[in-house]
Coordinates of C-alpha atoms in Angstrom, one line a residue:
Chain K
M12 CA -6.0 146.6 9.0
D13 CA -7.6 148.8 11.6
F14 CA -10.8 148.3 13.5
Q15 CA -12.8 150.4 11.0
I16 CA -11.8 148.3 8.1
A17 CA -12.3 145.0 10.0
A18 CA -15.8 146.1 11.0
F19 CA -16.6 147.2 7.5
L20 CA -15.5 143.8 6.1
A21 CA -17.5 142.0 8.9
V22 CA -20.7 143.8 7.9
D23 CA -20.0 142.9 4.2
G24 CA -19.3 139.3 5.2
I25 CA -22.4 138.9 7.2
A26 CA -24.5 140.3 4.4
N27 CA -23.0 137.8 2.0
G28 CA -23.3 135.1 4.6
A29 CA -27.0 135.8 5.0
I30 CA -27.5 135.0 1.3
Y31 CA -25.4 131.9 1.6
V32 CA -27.5 130.9 4.7
L33 CA -30.7 130.9 2.6
I34 CA -29.2 129.0 -0.3
A35 CA -27.3 126.5 2.0
L36 CA -30.5 125.8 3.9
G37 CA -32.3 125.1 0.7
T38 CA -29.5 122.8 -0.5
V39 CA -29.7 120.8 2.7
L40 CA -33.5 120.7 2.6
I41 CA -33.5 119.2 -0.9
F42 CA -30.6 116.9 -0.3
S43 CA -32.0 115.4 3.0
V44 CA -35.5 114.8 1.6
T45 CA -34.6 113.6 -1.9
R46 CA -30.9 112.7 -1.7
V47 CA -30.3 115.0 -4.7
L48 CA -27.4 117.4 -4.4
F49 CA -29.3 120.0 -6.4
V50 CA -26.4 121.8 -8.3
P51 CA -28.8 124.1 -10.3
F52 CA -30.0 125.6 -7.0
G53 CA -27.7 128.7 -7.3
D54 CA -29.1 129.1 -10.8
I55 CA -32.6 129.4 -9.2
A56 CA -31.4 132.3 -7.2
A57 CA -29.8 134.0 -10.2
F58 CA -33.0 133.3 -12.2
S59 CA -35.2 135.2 -9.7
A60 CA -32.9 138.3 -9.9
L61 CA -32.6 138.2 -13.7
T62 CA -36.4 137.7 -14.0
L63 CA -37.0 140.7 -11.8
A64 CA -34.5 142.7 -13.9
M65 CA -36.4 141.8 -17.1
I66 CA -39.8 142.7 -15.5
Q67 CA -38.3 146.1 -14.5
L68 CA -37.0 146.7 -18.0
G69 CA -40.5 146.0 -19.3
R70 CA -39.4 142.8 -21.2
L71 CA -41.1 139.4 -21.1
P72 CA -38.7 137.3 -19.0
G73 CA -37.4 134.1 -20.6
T74 CA -38.5 132.3 -17.5
V75 CA -42.1 132.4 -18.9
L76 CA -41.0 130.3 -21.9
L77 CA -39.0 128.0 -19.6
L78 CA -42.0 127.4 -17.4
V79 CA -44.3 126.5 -20.3
L80 CA -41.6 124.2 -21.7
L81 CA -40.9 122.4 -18.4
A82 CA -44.6 122.1 -17.5
S83 CA -45.4 120.5 -20.9
I84 CA -42.7 117.9 -20.5
A85 CA -43.5 117.2 -16.9
L86 CA -47.2 116.9 -17.7
A87 CA -46.6 114.6 -20.6
L88 CA -44.3 112.3 -18.5
E89 CA -46.9 112.2 -15.7
L90 CA -49.8 111.4 -18.0
V91 CA -47.9 108.6 -19.7
S92 CA -46.9 107.1 -16.3
L93 CA -50.5 107.3 -15.0
A94 CA -51.8 105.7 -18.2
R95 CA -49.3 102.9 -17.8
H96 CA -50.6 102.2 -14.3
R97 CA -54.2 102.7 -15.5
K98 CA -54.8 105.4 -12.9
W99 CA -57.3 107.4 -15.0
R100 CA -58.9 109.2 -12.1
A101 CA -55.6 110.8 -11.1
M102 CA -55.3 112.5 -14.5
P103 CA -57.3 115.6 -13.9
W104 CA -55.2 116.3 -10.8
A105 CA -52.0 115.8 -12.8
V106 CA -53.3 118.4 -15.3
L107 CA -53.9 120.8 -12.5
Y108 CA -50.6 120.2 -10.7
Y109 CA -48.2 119.9 -13.6
G110 CA -50.1 121.8 -16.3
I111 CA -52.2 124.6 -14.9
L112 CA -50.6 125.7 -11.6
P113 CA -47.0 126.0 -12.8
T114 CA -48.1 128.0 -15.9
L115 CA -50.4 130.4 -14.0
P116 CA -47.4 132.8 -13.1
A117 CA -46.3 132.6 -16.8
L118 CA -49.8 133.7 -17.9
A119 CA -49.8 136.5 -15.3
A120 CA -46.4 137.7 -16.5
W121 CA -47.6 137.7 -20.1
L122 CA -50.8 139.6 -19.3
L123 CA -49.0 142.1 -17.1
L124 CA -46.3 142.8 -19.7
G125 CA -45.8 146.5 -20.0
A126 CA -48.0 147.4 -17.0
T127 CA -46.5 149.5 -14.3
L128 CA -46.3 147.6 -11.1
A129 CA -45.1 148.6 -7.7
V130 CA -41.7 147.0 -6.8
G131 CA -43.3 144.7 -4.3
W132 CA -45.6 143.2 -6.9
Q133 CA -42.8 142.9 -9.4
M134 CA -40.8 140.9 -6.8
L135 CA -43.8 138.7 -6.1
L136 CA -44.3 138.0 -9.8
A137 CA -40.6 137.2 -10.2
L138 CA -40.8 134.8 -7.3
A139 CA -43.9 133.1 -8.6
L140 CA -42.2 132.6 -11.9
V141 CA -39.2 131.0 -10.3
L142 CA -40.9 128.8 -7.8
P143 CA -42.2 126.0 -10.1
I144 CA -38.8 125.5 -11.9
A145 CA -37.2 123.2 -9.4
P146 CA -40.2 121.0 -8.7
L147 CA -40.8 120.6 -12.5
L148 CA -37.1 119.7 -13.0
D149 CA -37.5 117.2 -10.2
R150 CA -40.4 115.5 -12.0
I151 CA -38.6 115.5 -15.3
A152 CA -35.0 114.5 -14.3
F153 CA -35.0 113.0 -10.9
R154 CA -38.3 111.3 -10.1
P155 CA -37.7 108.6 -12.7
L156 CA -34.4 107.8 -10.9
A157 CA -35.8 107.9 -7.4
D158 CA -34.0 104.7 -6.4
A159 CA -30.6 105.6 -8.0
S160 CA -27.5 106.1 -5.9
V161 CA -26.6 109.6 -4.6
L162 CA -23.7 109.7 -7.1
V163 CA -25.9 109.0 -10.1
L164 CA -28.3 111.7 -8.9
L165 CA -25.4 114.1 -8.5
I166 CA -24.2 113.5 -12.1
V167 CA -27.7 114.1 -13.4
S168 CA -27.9 117.2 -11.3
V169 CA -24.7 118.6 -12.9
A170 CA -26.2 117.9 -16.3
V171 CA -29.4 119.7 -15.4
H172 CA -27.3 122.7 -14.2
F173 CA -25.5 122.9 -17.6
A174 CA -28.8 122.7 -19.4
I175 CA -30.4 125.4 -17.2
S176 CA -27.5 127.8 -17.4
G177 CA -27.4 127.3 -21.2
L178 CA -31.0 128.2 -21.4
A179 CA -30.3 131.2 -19.1
L180 CA -27.8 132.5 -21.7
L181 CA -30.4 132.1 -24.4
F182 CA -33.1 133.9 -22.3
F183 CA -31.2 136.6 -20.6
G184 CA -28.2 137.1 -22.9
P185 CA -24.5 137.5 -21.9
E186 CA -24.8 141.0 -20.3
G187 CA -25.2 141.5 -16.5
F188 CA -28.1 143.1 -14.7
R189 CA -28.8 144.9 -11.5
T190 CA -32.3 145.3 -10.1
E191 CA -33.8 148.4 -8.5
P192 CA -32.9 148.5 -4.8
L193 CA -35.8 148.5 -2.4
T194 CA -34.2 151.1 -0.3
R195 CA -31.0 153.3 -0.5
A196 CA -31.0 154.3 3.1
M197 CA -27.8 154.1 5.1
F198 CA -27.4 153.7 8.9
D199 CA -24.5 154.6 11.0
I200 CA -23.8 152.0 13.6
G201 CA -20.9 153.0 15.9
G202 CA -19.1 154.8 13.0
I203 CA -19.6 151.9 10.6
P204 CA -21.9 152.7 7.6
V205 CA -24.4 149.9 7.1
G206 CA -26.8 149.9 4.1
A207 CA -30.5 149.3 4.7
Q208 CA -30.3 146.6 2.0
T209 CA -27.7 144.8 4.2
V210 CA -30.1 145.0 7.2
L211 CA -32.8 143.6 4.9
M212 CA -30.7 140.7 3.8
V213 CA -29.8 139.7 7.4
A214 CA -33.4 140.1 8.6
A215 CA -34.7 138.0 5.7
A216 CA -32.2 135.3 6.4
A217 CA -33.1 135.3 10.1
A218 CA -36.9 135.4 9.4
F219 CA -36.8 132.5 6.9
S220 CA -34.6 130.4 9.1
G221 CA -37.0 130.9 12.0
L222 CA -40.0 130.1 9.9
L223 CA -38.3 127.0 8.6
Y224 CA -37.6 125.9 12.1
L225 CA -41.2 126.5 13.2
Y226 CA -42.4 124.6 10.2
F227 CA -40.3 121.6 10.9
E228 CA -41.1 121.5 14.6
T229 CA -44.8 122.3 14.8
T230 CA -46.6 121.2 11.6
I231 CA -47.3 117.6 10.6
S232 CA -46.3 118.3 7.0
G233 CA -42.9 119.7 8.2
K234 CA -42.5 116.6 10.3
A235 CA -43.3 114.4 7.3
L236 CA -40.5 116.1 5.5
R237 CA -38.1 115.3 8.3
A238 CA -39.4 111.8 8.5
T239 CA -38.7 111.3 4.8
A240 CA -35.2 112.6 5.3
S241 CA -34.7 110.4 8.3
N242 CA -36.0 107.1 6.9
R243 CA -37.6 106.7 3.5
V244 CA -38.9 103.2 4.1
G245 CA -40.2 104.2 7.4
A246 CA -42.0 107.1 5.8
R247 CA -43.6 105.0 3.1
I248 CA -45.0 102.5 5.6
V249 CA -46.9 105.2 7.4
G250 CA -48.3 106.4 4.1
I251 CA -46.0 109.4 3.4
R252 CA -45.2 109.6 -0.3
P253 CA -41.5 110.5 -0.8
G254 CA -42.2 111.8 -4.3
R255 CA -44.8 114.3 -2.9
T256 CA -42.7 115.4 0.0
G257 CA -39.8 115.8 -2.4
T258 CA -41.9 118.2 -4.6
F259 CA -42.7 120.2 -1.4
A260 CA -39.0 120.3 -0.4
Y261 CA -38.2 121.7 -3.9
L262 CA -40.9 124.3 -3.6
L263 CA -39.8 125.4 -0.1
A264 CA -36.2 125.5 -1.1
S265 CA -37.0 127.5 -4.2
L266 CA -38.7 130.0 -2.0
L267 CA -35.5 130.4 -0.1
G268 CA -33.4 130.5 -3.2
G269 CA -35.8 132.9 -5.0
V270 CA -35.8 135.3 -2.0
S271 CA -32.0 135.3 -1.8
G272 CA -31.9 136.1 -5.5
L273 CA -34.2 139.1 -5.0
L274 CA -32.0 140.3 -2.1
I275 CA -28.7 140.2 -4.0
G276 CA -30.1 141.6 -7.2
P277 CA -29.7 145.2 -6.2
V278 CA -26.2 144.9 -4.7
T279 CA -24.4 142.6 -7.2
T280 CA -24.3 142.5 -10.9
L281 CA -25.6 139.1 -11.9
Y282 CA -25.0 137.3 -15.1
Y283 CA -26.7 134.2 -16.5
D284 CA -24.0 132.0 -14.9
S285 CA -23.5 133.8 -11.6
G286 CA -25.7 131.4 -9.7
F287 CA -23.3 128.5 -10.0
L288 CA -20.6 130.1 -7.9
I289 CA -23.1 131.4 -5.3
G290 CA -24.5 127.9 -5.0
L291 CA -21.1 126.3 -4.7
K292 CA -20.1 128.6 -1.9
A293 CA -23.3 128.0 -0.1
F294 CA -22.6 124.3 -0.5
V295 CA -19.2 124.7 1.3
G296 CA -21.2 126.1 4.2
A297 CA -23.7 123.2 4.0
V298 CA -20.8 120.7 4.1
M299 CA -20.0 122.2 7.5
G300 CA -23.4 121.0 8.7
G301 CA -22.7 117.6 7.1
L302 CA -25.6 118.2 4.8
T303 CA -27.9 117.2 7.6
S304 CA -27.8 119.8 10.4
Y305 CA -29.6 123.1 9.7
P306 CA -28.1 125.2 12.5
L307 CA -24.6 124.1 11.6
T308 CA -25.3 124.8 8.0
A309 CA -26.4 128.3 8.8
L310 CA -23.3 128.9 10.9
G311 CA -21.1 127.5 8.2
A312 CA -22.7 129.8 5.6
V313 CA -22.1 132.8 7.7
V314 CA -18.4 131.7 8.3
I315 CA -18.0 131.3 4.5
G316 CA -19.5 134.8 4.0
L317 CA -17.0 136.3 6.5
L318 CA -14.1 134.3 5.1
E319 CA -14.8 135.5 1.6
S320 CA -15.1 139.1 2.7
Y321 CA -11.7 139.1 4.6
A322 CA -10.0 137.1 1.9
S323 CA -11.0 139.7 -0.7
F324 CA -9.3 142.3 1.4
F325 CA -6.0 140.5 1.8
S326 CA -5.9 139.1 -1.7
S327 CA -8.8 139.6 -4.1
Q328 CA -7.3 137.2 -6.7
L329 CA -7.2 134.4 -4.2
K330 CA -10.6 135.0 -2.5
E331 CA -12.4 132.1 -4.3
T332 CA -9.4 129.8 -3.8
L333 CA -9.4 130.6 0.0
V334 CA -13.1 129.9 0.3
F335 CA -12.9 126.6 -1.6
A336 CA -9.6 125.6 0.1
S337 CA -11.5 125.9 3.4
L338 CA -13.4 122.7 2.4
I339 CA -10.3 120.7 3.3
P340 CA -10.1 121.6 7.0
I341 CA -13.9 121.4 7.2
L342 CA -13.9 117.9 5.7
I343 CA -11.1 116.8 8.1
W344 CA -13.1 118.2 11.0
R345 CA -16.3 116.5 9.8
S346 CA -14.7 113.1 9.3
V347 CA -13.1 113.3 12.8
S348 CA -16.3 114.2 14.5
S349 CA -18.6 111.9 12.5
L350 CA -16.4 109.0 13.2
Q351 CA -17.5 109.2 16.8
V352 CA -21.2 109.3 15.8
E353 CA -20.8 106.1 13.9
E354 CA -19.3 104.3 16.8
E355 CA -22.1 105.5 19.0
E356 CA -24.7 104.1 16.5
E357 CA -23.0 100.7 16.5
D358 CA -23.2 100.7 20.3
I359 CA -26.9 101.1 20.3
S360 CA -27.9 98.6 17.6
Chain B
M23 CA -67.6 85.4 4.3
S24 CA -64.4 86.1 2.3
A25 CA -61.1 86.2 4.0
L26 CA -59.5 89.6 5.0
L27 CA -56.4 88.7 3.1
E28 CA -56.2 86.1 0.5
I29 CA -52.9 85.1 -1.2
R30 CA -52.9 82.8 -4.2
D31 CA -49.7 81.5 -5.7
L32 CA -47.5 84.5 -4.7
S33 CA -44.0 84.5 -6.1
V34 CA -41.3 87.1 -5.4
S35 CA -37.9 87.2 -7.2
Y36 CA -34.7 89.1 -6.9
G37 CA -33.6 89.1 -10.5
K38 CA -33.5 85.4 -11.4
V39 CA -33.5 84.1 -7.9
E40 CA -37.0 83.2 -6.7
A41 CA -37.1 84.0 -2.9
V42 CA -40.7 83.0 -2.5
R43 CA -42.5 80.4 -4.7
N44 CA -46.2 79.9 -5.2
V45 CA -47.3 80.4 -1.6
S46 CA -51.0 80.6 -0.8
L47 CA -52.4 81.8 2.5
E48 CA -55.6 83.1 4.0
I49 CA -56.2 85.3 7.0
D50 CA -59.7 85.7 8.4
E51 CA -61.0 88.8 10.3
G52 CA -59.7 88.7 13.9
Q53 CA -57.2 85.9 13.3
I54 CA -53.6 85.7 14.3
V55 CA -51.7 83.8 11.7
T56 CA -48.0 83.1 12.0
I57 CA -45.3 82.1 9.4
I58 CA -42.3 80.5 11.0
G59 CA -39.1 79.6 9.3
A60 CA -35.3 79.8 9.4
N61 CA -33.1 82.7 8.4
G62 CA -33.3 83.2 4.7
A63 CA -36.5 81.2 4.2
G64 CA -38.1 84.2 2.5
K65 CA -40.3 85.5 5.3
T66 CA -39.2 89.1 5.2
T67 CA -39.4 89.1 1.4
M68 CA -42.9 87.9 1.5
L69 CA -44.1 90.6 3.9
A70 CA -42.3 93.3 1.8
A71 CA -44.1 92.1 -1.3
L72 CA -47.5 92.1 0.6
M73 CA -46.8 95.7 1.6
G74 CA -46.1 96.6 -2.0
L75 CA -42.4 97.4 -1.3
L76 CA -41.3 94.7 -3.7
P77 CA -42.9 93.6 -7.0
S78 CA -44.5 90.2 -7.0
Q79 CA -46.5 87.7 -9.1
G80 CA -49.7 86.0 -8.1
R81 CA -53.0 87.1 -6.8
V82 CA -53.3 89.0 -3.5
S83 CA -56.7 90.3 -2.5
Y84 CA -57.4 92.4 0.6
Q85 CA -61.0 93.0 1.8
G86 CA -62.1 91.3 -1.4
R87 CA -60.3 93.7 -3.7
T88 CA -57.1 93.0 -5.6
L89 CA -54.0 94.8 -4.5
D90 CA -52.5 95.0 -8.1
D91 CA -51.7 98.7 -8.8
V92 CA -52.3 99.7 -5.2
D93 CA -49.2 101.4 -4.0
V94 CA -47.7 101.2 -0.5
E95 CA -49.2 104.5 0.7
D96 CA -52.8 103.5 -0.4
R97 CA -52.4 100.1 1.3
V98 CA -51.5 101.9 4.6
A99 CA -54.6 104.1 4.2
A100 CA -56.7 100.9 3.7
G101 CA -55.4 99.5 7.0
L102 CA -52.7 97.2 5.8
C103 CA -49.7 98.0 8.0
L104 CA -46.2 96.6 8.5
V105 CA -43.9 96.6 11.4
P106 CA -40.6 95.8 9.6
E107 CA -37.8 93.7 10.9
R108 CA -35.5 96.8 11.0
R109 CA -38.3 98.8 12.6
E110 CA -37.4 101.8 10.3
L111 CA -38.2 104.4 13.0
F112 CA -37.4 108.1 12.5
A113 CA -34.3 108.0 14.7
D114 CA -33.6 111.7 15.1
M115 CA -37.2 112.6 16.0
S116 CA -39.1 112.3 19.3
V117 CA -41.2 109.3 20.4
E118 CA -44.3 111.4 20.1
D119 CA -43.5 112.6 16.6
N120 CA -42.9 109.0 15.5
I121 CA -46.3 108.0 16.8
L122 CA -47.9 111.1 15.3
L123 CA -46.6 110.3 11.8
G124 CA -48.2 106.8 12.2
G125 CA -51.5 108.7 11.7
Y126 CA -50.3 110.6 8.6
T127 CA -53.0 109.1 6.4
Y128 CA -55.8 110.8 8.4
R129 CA -53.7 113.8 9.6
H130 CA -56.6 116.3 9.1
N131 CA -58.9 114.4 11.5
K132 CA -57.7 115.9 14.8
A133 CA -60.3 114.1 17.0
L134 CA -59.4 110.7 15.6
M135 CA -55.7 111.6 16.1
R136 CA -56.2 112.2 19.8
E137 CA -58.3 109.0 20.2
S138 CA -55.5 106.9 18.5
F139 CA -52.8 108.5 20.6
E140 CA -54.7 107.4 23.7
I141 CA -55.1 103.8 22.3
V142 CA -51.3 103.7 21.7
Y143 CA -50.3 105.2 25.0
D144 CA -52.7 103.0 27.0
R145 CA -51.1 99.9 25.4
F146 CA -47.6 101.2 25.9
P147 CA -47.4 103.3 29.1
R148 CA -43.6 103.3 28.7
L149 CA -44.0 105.3 25.4
R150 CA -46.1 107.9 27.2
E151 CA -43.3 108.3 29.8
R152 CA -40.7 108.7 27.1
R153 CA -42.7 110.7 24.6
R154 CA -40.4 113.7 24.6
Q155 CA -37.3 111.5 24.2
V156 CA -35.4 111.1 20.9
V157 CA -35.7 107.6 19.5
G158 CA -31.9 107.3 19.5
T159 CA -32.0 107.2 23.3
L160 CA -34.4 104.3 23.6
S161 CA -33.6 100.6 24.4
G162 CA -34.2 97.9 21.9
G163 CA -37.4 96.8 23.5
E164 CA -38.7 100.3 23.7
R165 CA -37.9 100.8 20.0
Q166 CA -39.9 97.6 19.1
M167 CA -42.8 99.0 21.2
L168 CA -42.6 102.3 19.4
A169 CA -42.5 100.5 16.0
I170 CA -45.7 98.6 17.0
G171 CA -47.2 101.8 18.5
R172 CA -46.6 103.8 15.3
A173 CA -48.2 101.0 13.2
L174 CA -51.2 100.9 15.6
M175 CA -51.6 104.7 15.2
A176 CA -52.3 104.0 11.5
R177 CA -55.5 102.2 12.7
P178 CA -54.6 98.9 11.0
R179 CA -57.1 96.1 10.1
L180 CA -54.3 93.8 9.3
L181 CA -51.0 94.3 11.1
M182 CA -48.0 92.5 9.7
L183 CA -45.2 92.0 12.2
D184 CA -41.7 91.0 11.0
E185 CA -39.6 89.3 13.7
P186 CA -40.8 91.5 16.6
S187 CA -38.7 89.4 19.0
L188 CA -35.4 89.8 17.1
G189 CA -32.5 90.9 19.3
L190 CA -34.5 91.4 22.4
A191 CA -34.0 90.0 25.9
P192 CA -36.2 87.0 26.8
L193 CA -38.2 89.0 29.4
I194 CA -39.0 91.7 26.8
V195 CA -39.8 89.1 24.2
R196 CA -42.5 87.7 26.5
E197 CA -43.9 91.2 27.0
I198 CA -44.0 91.9 23.3
F199 CA -45.9 88.6 22.6
R200 CA -48.3 89.4 25.4
I201 CA -49.0 92.8 23.7
I202 CA -49.4 91.1 20.3
A203 CA -52.0 88.7 21.7
S204 CA -53.8 91.6 23.3
L205 CA -54.2 93.4 20.0
R206 CA -57.0 91.0 19.1
D207 CA -59.2 93.1 21.4
L208 CA -58.8 96.0 19.1
G209 CA -60.2 94.0 16.2
V210 CA -56.8 93.9 14.5
S211 CA -55.9 90.8 12.5
I212 CA -52.3 89.8 12.6
L213 CA -49.8 88.2 10.3
L214 CA -46.8 87.4 12.5
V215 CA -43.5 86.3 11.0
E216 CA -41.1 84.8 13.5
Q217 CA -38.0 82.7 14.0
N218 CA -39.0 82.2 17.6
A219 CA -41.4 79.4 16.7
R220 CA -42.5 78.4 20.1
A221 CA -43.7 81.8 21.2
A222 CA -45.2 82.5 17.8
L223 CA -47.2 79.2 17.7
E224 CA -48.4 79.7 21.3
T225 CA -49.8 83.2 20.3
A226 CA -51.3 82.3 16.9
D227 CA -54.4 80.5 15.7
V228 CA -53.0 79.2 12.5
G229 CA -49.4 78.6 11.5
Y230 CA -47.4 78.1 8.3
V231 CA -43.9 76.8 8.0
L232 CA -41.8 78.5 5.3
E233 CA -38.8 76.6 4.0
T234 CA -36.6 78.0 1.1
G235 CA -39.5 80.0 -0.3
E236 CA -42.3 77.4 0.0
F237 CA -44.8 76.4 2.6
S238 CA -43.8 72.9 3.8
L239 CA -46.4 72.6 6.6
S240 CA -49.5 74.4 7.7
G241 CA -52.3 73.9 10.2
K242 CA -53.7 75.0 13.5
A243 CA -51.0 76.5 15.6
S244 CA -51.7 74.2 18.6
D245 CA -51.3 71.2 16.3
L246 CA -48.1 72.5 14.8
L247 CA -46.7 73.0 18.3
H248 CA -47.0 69.3 18.9
D249 CA -46.0 68.2 15.4
P250 CA -42.8 66.2 15.6
R251 CA -41.5 67.6 12.3
V252 CA -41.9 71.2 13.6
A253 CA -40.5 70.2 17.0
E254 CA -37.4 68.7 15.5
T255 CA -36.4 71.6 13.4
Y256 CA -37.8 74.7 15.1
L257 CA -38.5 73.9 18.7
G258 CA -35.1 72.4 19.6
G259 CA -36.1 68.7 19.4
H260 CA -38.2 68.5 22.6
T261 CA -41.8 69.6 23.3

C-alpha cells in the first residue's frame, strides 16, 4: 500500500467516520438522558434517506403513514393517562403536542405530493417527516417503563427496532435507493481526489458537534438535559421533568440522525434495513466514550470509520468482523480505565 | 390561619411493609419543625413521600390545598423543596450550573434569577469562591452547602432538609445548623429531619420523635430537649 492509497482510504474513512460521529453522539445523548440504548436510531438515519428518495421519485413516502399511526397511538395513550389522573386542563396541550405537531409534516408531504421542489426543500421536508418518529416511539414504548432497568429498556428497544424495520420493508420495499447528490464537484488536495460530498459530510459533523457543545454549555435547557443525565432524582427535585427532557433528547438526536441519513443517501445505496448496521458501528464508537463522554465518542466514531476503511482494503470480507472485533480491546481498555474512576469516587464519598 | 403544611394520618409502604404509619404533623408559616429518630425509623421515607417521590396514603395539604395528584415538579414550583440525604447534586457540572438549575422552574425570569443567585451567594460565600469548580472536587461540607444553596435558589416556602449533618465534621455541622437557623430571616419554613437530636432540637421550635414509623413524642423543642425519655435515647443519657 503506497501513500496515495493510504491517503485515499483515510479520506474515505473520515467521511464514514463523520457519519458515525453524528449517529454516535445521538446514541449517547438519548442513552444518557433516558437510559435507553435506542437500537432503532440507525433506522432513523435510513428513514430520512429513504424518505428523501421517495420524495424525489414523486411518491408519497411511507413515513407519512407511520407518523399518523404513531401519533394516534401516542395521543390515545397520553389522553388515557391524563384522564386517569384527572388532569383535564392538560388535554388540549396533549392534542397539540402528540396529535397536531407530529402530523403537520405528514400533511405538508401529502399536500406537496407531485409538486417540484428544490433539493433543499425536499431535504427539509424529509427531515421534518423523520424528526417526530423517535419522540413518539419514546412516548409509546419507553415512557410507561420509565423506572425499568437498563436491560429491560434495551430489550424493548431491540423489539422496537424489529417493528420499525419491518414497517420500513412494507413502506419502502426491498429495493435499494440513492438520493440525488447536492453536489458532484471534486477537489484535488495534494494529489488526492476529494469529493465535495465528503467535505460536506465532515463539515456537517463538525458543525453539529459544535452546536451541540454550545447548547450543552450555554443554554439552560441544555444544562437541564445534562442534569437529567447526571442525576434523575436531583433533576426532579429542582422541577425538571425527565419525561420532557427525554422527548427533547429524542428530538435533538433525531436531528443528528436525520441529517446523517441525508448525507449518506447520495453516496451509499440504502435498503430498508441498512440503518441497523450503521447504528451498530456508531455504537462501537460510542462505547469508546463509555456512553457518557461526547468528545471520546466523536473520536471513537472517527476511529471506527478509519478502521472500516482500511479493513475493507485488506480484506473486504472481514471488514465488519474487524470493526466489531475492535469492541473487545475497547472494552478491556474501558474497564481498566473506569476502574480507577470508581476508586476515586469511593475516596470522595 | 391554616398551617402551611398539614399532614393527617400519612402512611407510606414499601410493598407490604409499612415504613410510616398514620403520622400527623403541622407546620406553621415561619416555623422550624424537626423530626428526630434513629436510623430506619422512617424519616427519609416520610420526606420522600411529602415531596411526591413515593406514593402514600393519608391527607397532605400545603397552603390549604391538597397535594393529591400534584407531581414532584409542580410541588417544587409551588415552593415545596427537598434537600435529600444523598444531596443528589449534578456531580459532573459546575457549582454555578448546579445553583442555576435550582431556579429551573422560573428559568425565563432573568431578573429573579440574578436576585436569587445573590441571595444564595450571600449566604454561602464559599460557593461564590468555588462557582467555576466541578462538584466532584468539593468537600463534604461544601457539597451540603451547595445542596442547600440549590434548594434556596428554587425560592422555597417550605424547605425540607434530610440529615444535613450526616457525615460532616463537628465544626461544619455547627456551621450548617447556624445557616439553617438563619434561613428563618428569608421567610422560609423548615422541616428538619435529623439523627443529631441535640443540634436539631436546639435549632427548632417544635419537635417530633419518630420511632419505627410512628410519632412517639412531640412538643416544643425546648421541652423535648429536657425530656428524660428523649435524653435517654437520643441525647446520650445526660442533658
